[in-house]
mmCIF file of C-alpha atoms and ligand atoms in Angstrom:
data_model
loop_
_atom_site.group_PDB
_atom_site.id
_atom_site.type_symbol
_atom_site.label_atom_id
_atom_site.label_comp_id
_atom_site.label_asym_id
_atom_site.label_seq_id
_atom_site.Cartn_x
_atom_site.Cartn_y
_atom_site.Cartn_z
ATOM 1 C CA MET A 18 8.401 15.770 46.740
ATOM 2 C CA PRO A 19 7.064 12.244 47.316
ATOM 3 C CA TYR A 20 7.808 9.895 44.439
ATOM 4 C CA ASN A 21 7.129 6.336 43.231
ATOM 5 C CA LEU A 22 9.779 3.692 42.621
ATOM 6 C CA ASP A 23 9.844 0.665 40.316
ATOM 7 C CA VAL A 24 12.560 -1.965 40.686
ATOM 8 C CA VAL A 25 13.095 -4.054 37.544
ATOM 9 C CA ILE A 26 14.689 -7.484 37.959
ATOM 10 C CA PRO A 27 15.295 -9.924 35.083
ATOM 11 C CA CYS A 28 15.306 -13.577 36.164
ATOM 12 C CA TYR A 29 16.455 -16.608 34.253
ATOM 13 C CA ASN A 30 16.335 -20.039 35.907
ATOM 14 C CA GLU A 31 16.479 -18.511 39.361
ATOM 15 C CA GLU A 32 14.421 -21.029 41.369
ATOM 16 C CA GLU A 33 17.271 -21.319 43.857
ATOM 17 C CA ALA A 34 17.957 -17.634 44.401
ATOM 18 C CA LEU A 35 14.515 -16.060 44.048
ATOM 19 C CA PRO A 36 12.714 -17.623 47.053
ATOM 20 C CA VAL A 37 15.488 -16.273 49.290
ATOM 21 C CA THR A 38 16.308 -12.963 47.642
ATOM 22 C CA LEU A 39 12.807 -11.756 46.789
ATOM 23 C CA PRO A 40 11.536 -11.596 50.400
ATOM 24 C CA ARG A 41 14.794 -9.808 51.268
ATOM 25 C CA ILE A 42 14.247 -7.255 48.514
ATOM 26 C CA LEU A 43 10.614 -6.712 49.493
ATOM 27 C CA SER A 44 11.326 -6.198 53.170
ATOM 28 C CA TYR A 45 14.237 -3.908 52.334
ATOM 29 C CA LEU A 46 11.986 -1.693 50.189
ATOM 30 C CA GLU A 47 9.351 -1.799 52.921
ATOM 31 C CA GLY A 48 11.995 -0.465 55.297
ATOM 32 C CA LEU A 49 12.923 2.349 52.927
ATOM 33 C CA GLN A 50 9.333 3.489 52.735
ATOM 34 C CA SER A 51 9.076 3.913 56.476
ATOM 35 C CA ASP A 52 12.454 5.691 56.617
ATOM 36 C CA PRO A 53 11.873 9.465 56.927
ATOM 37 C CA ARG A 54 15.000 10.203 54.834
ATOM 38 C CA PHE A 55 13.178 8.974 51.740
ATOM 39 C CA ALA A 56 10.024 10.502 50.345
ATOM 40 C CA LEU A 57 8.941 7.163 48.931
ATOM 41 C CA ARG A 58 5.211 7.139 48.242
ATOM 42 C CA HIS A 59 4.723 3.834 46.492
ATOM 43 C CA TRP A 60 7.012 1.119 45.158
ATOM 44 C CA ARG A 61 6.740 -1.996 42.995
ATOM 45 C CA VAL A 62 9.038 -4.805 42.007
ATOM 46 C CA ILE A 63 8.789 -5.829 38.338
ATOM 47 C CA LEU A 64 10.122 -9.357 37.848
ATOM 48 C CA VAL A 65 10.766 -10.447 34.272
ATOM 49 C CA ASP A 66 10.939 -14.170 33.657
ATOM 50 C CA ASP A 67 13.307 -14.475 30.714
ATOM 51 C CA GLY A 68 12.022 -17.827 29.441
ATOM 52 C CA SER A 69 13.127 -19.860 32.442
ATOM 53 C CA ARG A 70 12.868 -23.620 32.239
ATOM 54 C CA ASP A 71 12.616 -24.179 35.975
ATOM 55 C CA ARG A 72 10.057 -23.061 38.588
ATOM 56 C CA THR A 73 10.960 -19.359 38.356
ATOM 57 C CA TRP A 74 7.606 -18.283 36.891
ATOM 58 C CA THR A 75 5.601 -20.236 39.498
ATOM 59 C CA ILE A 76 7.549 -18.460 42.221
ATOM 60 C CA ILE A 77 6.969 -15.084 40.579
ATOM 61 C CA GLU A 78 3.260 -15.807 40.128
ATOM 62 C CA ASP A 79 2.895 -16.732 43.787
ATOM 63 C CA HIS A 80 4.441 -13.436 44.819
ATOM 64 C CA GLY A 81 2.493 -11.635 42.098
ATOM 65 C CA LYS A 82 -0.623 -12.066 44.180
ATOM 66 C CA ALA A 83 0.768 -9.346 46.413
ATOM 67 C CA GLU A 84 0.018 -6.029 44.771
ATOM 68 C CA ARG A 85 3.606 -4.803 45.043
ATOM 69 C CA VAL A 86 4.978 -7.498 42.751
ATOM 70 C CA VAL A 87 4.388 -7.495 39.002
ATOM 71 C CA GLY A 88 5.462 -10.536 37.003
ATOM 72 C CA VAL A 89 6.177 -10.343 33.271
ATOM 73 C CA LYS A 90 6.765 -13.629 31.465
ATOM 74 C CA LEU A 91 8.627 -13.584 28.161
ATOM 75 C CA SER A 92 7.792 -16.210 25.540
ATOM 76 C CA ARG A 93 11.366 -17.544 25.471
ATOM 77 C CA ASN A 94 14.877 -16.630 26.607
ATOM 78 C CA PHE A 95 15.703 -13.251 25.067
ATOM 79 C CA GLY A 96 18.842 -12.587 27.107
ATOM 80 C CA HIS A 97 19.556 -10.354 30.072
ATOM 81 C CA GLN A 98 19.585 -7.021 28.187
ATOM 82 C CA ASN A 99 16.270 -7.618 26.425
ATOM 83 C CA ALA A 100 14.618 -8.966 29.564
ATOM 84 C CA MET A 101 15.649 -5.797 31.364
ATOM 85 C CA LEU A 102 14.244 -3.727 28.522
ATOM 86 C CA ALA A 103 10.953 -5.616 28.769
ATOM 87 C CA GLY A 104 10.767 -4.741 32.465
ATOM 88 C CA LEU A 105 11.652 -1.114 31.770
ATOM 89 C CA THR A 106 8.782 -0.742 29.313
ATOM 90 C CA TYR A 107 6.467 -1.836 32.123
ATOM 91 C CA ALA A 108 7.943 0.640 34.587
ATOM 92 C CA SER A 109 5.895 3.789 35.089
ATOM 93 C CA ALA A 110 7.275 5.226 38.347
ATOM 94 C CA ASP A 111 9.165 8.511 38.823
ATOM 95 C CA ALA A 112 12.371 6.607 39.508
ATOM 96 C CA VAL A 113 13.307 3.173 38.192
ATOM 97 C CA ILE A 114 16.076 0.894 39.438
ATOM 98 C CA THR A 115 17.418 -2.126 37.539
ATOM 99 C CA MET A 116 19.217 -4.889 39.393
ATOM 100 C CA ASP A 117 19.913 -8.631 39.298
ATOM 101 C CA CYS A 118 17.937 -11.082 41.361
ATOM 102 C CA ASP A 119 20.958 -12.782 42.947
ATOM 103 C CA LEU A 120 21.734 -9.772 45.201
ATOM 104 C CA GLN A 121 25.415 -9.873 44.254
ATOM 105 C CA ASP A 122 25.072 -6.129 43.899
ATOM 106 C CA ASP A 123 24.778 -4.791 47.432
ATOM 107 C CA ILE A 124 21.116 -3.870 47.907
ATOM 108 C CA ASN A 125 21.983 -1.204 50.498
ATOM 109 C CA THR A 126 23.372 0.880 47.631
ATOM 110 C CA ILE A 127 19.757 1.726 46.770
ATOM 111 C CA GLU A 128 19.718 4.184 49.683
ATOM 112 C CA ALA A 129 22.545 6.193 48.133
ATOM 113 C CA MET A 130 20.834 6.006 44.737
ATOM 114 C CA LEU A 131 17.587 7.382 46.144
ATOM 115 C CA LEU A 132 19.363 10.169 48.027
ATOM 116 C CA SER A 133 21.142 11.075 44.827
ATOM 117 C CA TYR A 134 17.821 11.078 42.925
ATOM 118 C CA GLN A 135 16.250 13.241 45.621
ATOM 119 C CA SER A 136 19.026 15.781 45.263
ATOM 120 C CA GLY A 137 18.324 16.158 41.553
ATOM 121 C CA PHE A 138 20.350 13.519 39.722
ATOM 122 C CA ASP A 139 18.656 11.763 36.799
ATOM 123 C CA LEU A 140 21.051 8.835 36.753
ATOM 124 C CA ALA A 141 22.729 7.091 39.677
ATOM 125 C CA LEU A 142 25.114 4.405 38.450
ATOM 126 C CA GLY A 143 26.334 1.620 40.684
ATOM 127 C CA VAL A 144 30.036 1.111 40.050
ATOM 128 C CA ARG A 145 31.966 -1.798 41.516
ATOM 129 C CA SER A 146 34.772 -0.560 43.698
ATOM 130 C CA SER A 147 36.509 -3.937 43.738
ATOM 131 C CA ARG A 148 36.557 -7.115 41.700
ATOM 132 C CA ALA A 149 37.721 -9.262 44.595
ATOM 133 C CA SER A 150 34.765 -11.651 44.230
ATOM 134 C CA ASP A 151 35.497 -12.289 40.540
ATOM 135 C CA THR A 152 37.331 -15.281 39.183
ATOM 136 C CA PHE A 153 40.740 -14.730 37.631
ATOM 137 C CA PHE A 154 39.199 -15.420 34.223
ATOM 138 C CA LYS A 155 36.392 -12.884 34.625
ATOM 139 C CA LYS A 156 38.828 -10.223 35.862
ATOM 140 C CA GLY A 157 41.089 -10.831 32.880
ATOM 141 C CA THR A 158 38.368 -10.825 30.245
ATOM 142 C CA ALA A 159 36.765 -7.721 31.768
ATOM 143 C CA ARG A 160 40.085 -5.828 31.584
ATOM 144 C CA LEU A 161 40.604 -6.941 28.003
ATOM 145 C CA TYR A 162 37.044 -5.950 27.084
ATOM 146 C CA TYR A 163 37.372 -2.465 28.571
ATOM 147 C CA SER A 164 40.699 -1.824 26.886
ATOM 148 C CA LEU A 165 39.221 -2.940 23.550
ATOM 149 C CA LEU A 166 36.265 -0.589 23.995
ATOM 150 C CA THR A 167 38.591 2.282 24.878
ATOM 151 C CA LEU A 168 40.746 1.477 21.866
ATOM 152 C CA PHE A 169 37.707 1.785 19.599
ATOM 153 C CA GLY A 170 36.635 5.014 21.257
ATOM 154 C CA VAL A 171 33.488 3.631 22.877
ATOM 155 C CA ASN A 172 32.406 5.749 25.808
ATOM 156 C CA ILE A 173 31.529 3.437 28.648
ATOM 157 C CA ILE A 174 31.667 3.703 32.416
ATOM 158 C CA GLU A 175 34.136 1.173 33.664
ATOM 159 C CA ASP A 176 32.872 -1.412 36.164
ATOM 160 C CA HIS A 177 29.301 -0.192 35.854
ATOM 161 C CA ALA A 178 27.081 -3.077 34.832
ATOM 162 C CA ASP A 179 23.324 -2.759 34.911
ATOM 163 C CA TYR A 180 22.760 -1.714 38.507
ATOM 164 C CA ARG A 181 21.414 1.810 38.220
ATOM 165 C CA LEU A 182 18.675 4.275 39.014
ATOM 166 C CA MET A 183 17.019 6.266 36.245
ATOM 167 C CA SER A 184 14.598 9.141 36.517
ATOM 168 C CA GLN A 185 11.508 8.896 34.371
ATOM 169 C CA ARG A 186 12.876 11.288 31.771
ATOM 170 C CA ALA A 187 16.182 9.413 31.604
ATOM 171 C CA LEU A 188 14.216 6.201 31.112
ATOM 172 C CA ARG A 189 12.173 7.821 28.347
ATOM 173 C CA ALA A 190 15.396 8.893 26.644
ATOM 174 C CA LEU A 191 16.712 5.358 26.934
ATOM 175 C CA LEU A 192 13.547 3.820 25.519
ATOM 176 C CA ALA A 193 13.716 6.211 22.567
ATOM 177 C CA HIS A 194 16.649 4.140 21.303
ATOM 178 C CA HIS A 195 15.094 1.591 19.017
ATOM 179 C CA GLU A 196 18.056 -0.482 17.883
ATOM 180 C CA VAL A 197 17.473 -4.196 17.974
ATOM 181 C CA ASN A 198 20.844 -4.914 19.547
ATOM 182 C CA LEU A 199 20.533 -2.599 22.485
ATOM 183 C CA PHE A 200 23.652 -2.457 24.627
ATOM 184 C CA LEU A 201 22.251 -0.569 27.594
ATOM 185 C CA ARG A 202 25.457 0.393 29.329
ATOM 186 C CA GLY A 203 26.728 1.887 26.093
ATOM 187 C CA ILE A 204 23.593 4.033 25.729
ATOM 188 C CA ILE A 205 23.597 5.309 29.315
ATOM 189 C CA PRO A 206 26.600 7.666 28.963
ATOM 190 C CA ALA A 207 25.206 8.786 25.589
ATOM 191 C CA ILE A 208 21.861 10.063 26.870
ATOM 192 C CA GLY A 209 23.469 12.706 29.074
ATOM 193 C CA PHE A 210 21.654 14.105 32.158
ATOM 194 C CA LYS A 211 23.109 14.792 35.580
ATOM 195 C CA THR A 212 24.803 11.544 36.562
ATOM 196 C CA SER A 213 26.184 10.369 39.873
ATOM 197 C CA ILE A 214 28.494 7.426 40.516
ATOM 198 C CA ILE A 215 27.730 5.230 43.512
ATOM 199 C CA PRO A 216 30.538 2.825 44.442
ATOM 200 C CA TYR A 217 29.660 -0.512 46.005
ATOM 201 C CA VAL A 218 31.256 -3.877 46.658
ATOM 202 C CA ARG A 219 29.967 -6.793 44.637
ATOM 203 C CA GLN A 220 29.587 -10.093 46.464
ATOM 204 C CA ALA A 221 30.071 -13.595 45.133
ATOM 205 C CA ARG A 222 26.820 -15.340 44.166
ATOM 206 C CA GLU A 223 25.429 -17.205 47.180
ATOM 207 C CA LEU A 224 22.510 -19.035 45.601
ATOM 208 C CA GLY A 225 22.304 -20.816 42.281
ATOM 209 C CA CYS A 226 24.972 -20.327 39.672
ATOM 210 C CA SER A 227 25.769 -17.609 37.155
ATOM 211 C CA LYS A 228 23.340 -17.609 34.238
ATOM 212 C CA TYR A 229 26.001 -15.988 32.104
ATOM 213 C CA THR A 230 27.785 -19.029 30.812
ATOM 214 C CA LEU A 231 30.928 -18.455 28.804
ATOM 215 C CA GLY A 232 28.894 -19.046 25.665
ATOM 216 C CA LYS A 233 26.255 -16.524 26.737
ATOM 217 C CA MET A 234 28.897 -13.939 27.555
ATOM 218 C CA LEU A 235 30.479 -14.375 24.156
ATOM 219 C CA SER A 236 27.242 -14.248 22.215
ATOM 220 C CA LEU A 237 26.089 -11.192 24.119
ATOM 221 C CA ALA A 238 29.406 -9.495 23.409
ATOM 222 C CA ILE A 239 29.346 -10.423 19.732
ATOM 223 C CA ASP A 240 25.664 -9.954 19.069
ATOM 224 C CA GLY A 241 23.722 -11.588 16.323
ATOM 225 C CA ILE A 242 25.618 -14.861 16.696
ATOM 226 C CA THR A 243 22.315 -16.769 16.803
ATOM 227 C CA SER A 244 21.273 -15.664 13.350
ATOM 228 C CA PHE A 245 22.269 -18.181 10.731
ATOM 229 C CA SER A 246 22.647 -15.617 8.013
ATOM 230 C CA VAL A 247 25.207 -13.551 9.863
ATOM 231 C CA LEU A 248 27.276 -16.460 11.041
ATOM 232 C CA PRO A 249 29.000 -17.085 7.681
ATOM 233 C CA LEU A 250 30.055 -13.436 7.598
ATOM 234 C CA ARG A 251 31.577 -13.724 11.016
ATOM 235 C CA MET A 252 33.344 -16.899 10.014
ATOM 236 C CA ILE A 253 35.029 -14.985 7.210
ATOM 237 C CA ALA A 254 36.349 -12.565 9.820
ATOM 238 C CA LEU A 255 37.650 -15.422 11.957
ATOM 239 C CA PHE A 256 39.158 -17.084 8.924
ATOM 240 C CA GLY A 257 40.776 -13.771 7.997
ATOM 241 C CA ILE A 258 42.363 -13.476 11.419
ATOM 242 C CA VAL A 259 43.824 -16.969 11.135
ATOM 243 C CA VAL A 260 45.109 -16.305 7.608
ATOM 244 C CA PHE A 261 46.536 -12.984 8.739
ATOM 245 C CA LEU A 262 48.357 -14.572 11.672
ATOM 246 C CA VAL A 263 49.704 -17.402 9.545
ATOM 247 C CA SER A 264 50.862 -15.010 6.843
ATOM 248 C CA SER A 265 52.545 -12.765 9.398
ATOM 249 C CA ILE A 266 54.511 -15.717 10.748
ATOM 250 C CA THR A 267 55.335 -16.924 7.239
ATOM 251 C CA GLY A 268 56.358 -13.369 6.399
ATOM 252 C CA LEU A 269 58.868 -13.373 9.235
ATOM 253 C CA TRP A 270 60.194 -16.701 7.994
ATOM 254 C CA VAL A 271 60.552 -15.280 4.473
ATOM 255 C CA LEU A 272 62.582 -12.384 5.901
ATOM 256 C CA VAL A 273 64.858 -14.764 7.762
ATOM 257 C CA GLU A 274 65.303 -16.907 4.625
ATOM 258 C CA ARG A 275 66.158 -13.851 2.602
ATOM 259 C CA PHE A 276 68.729 -12.339 4.933
ATOM 260 C CA VAL A 277 70.171 -15.338 6.778
ATOM 261 C CA HIS A 278 70.207 -18.043 4.086
ATOM 262 C CA SER A 279 70.226 -15.671 1.124
ATOM 263 C CA ALA A 280 72.114 -18.148 -1.068
ATOM 264 C CA SER A 281 69.185 -20.624 -1.279
ATOM 265 C CA VAL A 282 66.698 -17.995 -2.360
ATOM 266 C CA VAL A 283 65.711 -17.020 -5.883
ATOM 267 C CA SER A 284 66.154 -13.301 -6.270
ATOM 268 C CA GLY A 285 62.901 -11.363 -6.049
ATOM 269 C CA TRP A 286 61.253 -14.132 -4.045
ATOM 270 C CA ALA A 287 60.993 -12.235 -0.763
ATOM 271 C CA SER A 288 59.644 -9.069 -2.337
ATOM 272 C CA THR A 289 56.938 -11.113 -4.095
ATOM 273 C CA MET A 290 55.989 -13.285 -1.153
ATOM 274 C CA LEU A 291 55.822 -10.617 1.557
ATOM 275 C CA PRO A 292 53.145 -8.353 0.074
ATOM 276 C CA LEU A 293 51.231 -11.368 -1.220
ATOM 277 C CA LEU A 294 50.954 -12.890 2.219
ATOM 278 C CA ALA A 295 50.378 -9.673 4.127
ATOM 279 C CA LEU A 296 47.808 -8.266 1.738
ATOM 280 C CA GLY A 297 45.959 -11.554 1.353
ATOM 281 C CA GLY A 298 45.481 -11.835 5.093
ATOM 282 C CA LEU A 299 44.547 -8.210 5.535
ATOM 283 C CA GLN A 300 42.013 -8.319 2.721
ATOM 284 C CA ILE A 301 40.172 -11.301 4.109
ATOM 285 C CA LEU A 302 40.221 -9.737 7.568
ATOM 286 C CA SER A 303 38.766 -6.526 6.181
ATOM 287 C CA ILE A 304 36.033 -8.313 4.258
ATOM 288 C CA GLY A 305 35.143 -10.093 7.475
ATOM 289 C CA ILE A 306 34.890 -6.830 9.385
ATOM 290 C CA LEU A 307 32.751 -5.316 6.632
ATOM 291 C CA GLY A 308 30.565 -8.408 6.756
ATOM 292 C CA GLU A 309 30.196 -7.918 10.485
ATOM 293 C CA TYR A 310 28.740 -4.450 9.953
ATOM 294 C CA ILE A 311 26.571 -5.480 7.003
ATOM 295 C CA GLY A 312 25.195 -8.289 9.137
ATOM 296 C CA LYS A 313 24.335 -5.772 11.818
ATOM 297 C CA ILE A 314 22.554 -3.520 9.293
ATOM 298 C CA TYR A 315 20.665 -6.559 8.002
ATOM 299 C CA LEU A 316 19.445 -7.493 11.477
ATOM 300 C CA GLU A 317 18.497 -3.907 12.321
ATOM 301 C CA THR A 318 16.458 -3.441 9.124
ATOM 302 C CA LYS A 319 14.272 -6.410 10.028
ATOM 303 C CA ARG A 320 13.038 -4.499 13.088
ATOM 304 C CA ARG A 321 12.229 -7.687 14.909
ATOM 305 C CA PRO A 322 10.744 -7.306 18.386
ATOM 306 C CA ARG A 323 13.390 -7.309 21.098
ATOM 307 C CA PHE A 324 11.211 -9.350 23.399
ATOM 308 C CA ILE A 325 7.797 -10.993 23.320
ATOM 309 C CA VAL A 326 5.597 -10.962 26.405
ATOM 310 C CA GLU A 327 3.640 -14.153 26.947
ATOM 311 C CA THR A 328 1.695 -13.101 30.028
ATOM 312 C CA THR A 329 1.830 -10.846 33.078
ATOM 313 C CA THR A 330 0.430 -10.987 36.590
ATOM 314 C CA ASP A 331 -0.692 -7.377 36.213
ATOM 315 C CA GLN A 332 -4.481 -7.416 35.791
ATOM 316 C CA THR A 333 -4.606 -3.765 34.821
ATOM 317 C CA ARG A 334 -2.598 -4.136 31.588
HETATM 318 N N1 UDP B 21 19.542 -13.248 33.247
HETATM 319 C C1 UDP B 21 18.480 -13.156 32.353
HETATM 320 N N2 UDP B 21 18.578 -13.774 31.135
HETATM 321 C C2 UDP B 21 19.699 -14.462 30.741
HETATM 322 C C3 UDP B 21 20.801 -14.518 31.649
HETATM 323 C C4 UDP B 21 20.684 -13.889 32.882
HETATM 324 O O1 UDP B 21 17.457 -12.551 32.660
HETATM 325 O O2 UDP B 21 19.703 -14.991 29.639
HETATM 326 C C5 UDP B 21 19.433 -12.591 34.566
HETATM 327 C C6 UDP B 21 19.764 -13.456 35.778
HETATM 328 O O3 UDP B 21 18.658 -14.190 36.232
HETATM 329 C C7 UDP B 21 20.240 -12.433 36.799
HETATM 330 C C8 UDP B 21 20.878 -11.360 35.930
HETATM 331 O O4 UDP B 21 20.374 -11.545 34.601
HETATM 332 O O5 UDP B 21 19.186 -11.854 37.526
HETATM 333 C C9 UDP B 21 22.401 -11.455 35.911
HETATM 334 O O6 UDP B 21 22.804 -12.770 35.601
HETATM 335 P P1 UDP B 21 23.922 -13.551 36.431
HETATM 336 O O7 UDP B 21 23.830 -13.205 37.871
HETATM 337 O O8 UDP B 21 23.814 -14.994 36.105
HETATM 338 O O9 UDP B 21 25.228 -12.932 35.775
HETATM 339 P P2 UDP B 21 26.637 -12.605 36.495
HETATM 340 O O10 UDP B 21 26.310 -11.923 37.780
HETATM 341 O O11 UDP B 21 27.283 -13.915 36.687
HETATM 342 O O12 UDP B 21 27.325 -11.731 35.510
HETATM 343 MG MG1 MG B 22 25.019 -12.417 39.224
#
């Protein structure tokens, strides 16, 4: 059965990478179409400019003159996840692939994804088989992040980022999730469907630099950080952690005072101090965590748009 393919690529300040990677992507897809192993009828590349401040949009527009490239310009920087979502809402093909524009994710993996789609899989997830190209810091934080998610019972596919193929019905299921803070790789395992895992090796970025600064990584992980009204709630949580740590240490000290230098201590002191310190810290920590969830409810109830499209190169829409 011949099918159409859309490839969605979010771009943020990619004037260095895009002029090199885009022609590579286009000629690769061209090659796939003439390969008899794939029943590819038609393909498009949907480039989403996530509020870039460099020449990214000009580059996209230039390529947008070719009918196979669709450019979607967002009104400001909405972040990687939302930019991807914007692209996905424009996708209309039978199969849709999302990938980054820096080609760190081996483009040749697309072949395996398509073969998997052709044999009846609705989802083909690219999973990194090695983290050799990562910095020590990124490796460490990734491990910590995954163990935290596991601890909280979040079902997530380890080392799968946002390089994946979705069938049209899988995409429809994904787009039926309307939460404002959409964490795509958390939703993917939750929508079900026949899923295949495609291992690949991730390269180091050749052109330009990572657009995920430490700050961006943090704010994407702890969402809603940009909203002023939620920030105070989060600060309570942070304050609670500090108080809890300090009271734990003081608690230890109280114990030592009680049992090692018991002579200098008023009787009943330890049993008063310990619960006071421990409970005080725990209470503030708990209020902070509650605040975190209330903040999330608050942001969700506002139903703000997840992205705003300024313009597209697609004349038909
Ligand atoms: N990106 C985006 N908006 C952002 C940050 C990143 O659209 O606010 C895009 C970026 O242009 C790239 C992809 O998301 O195509 C992944 O970003 P990057 O390669 O910088 O992340 P890393 O590979 O370092 O995790
Ligand atoms: Mg990258």
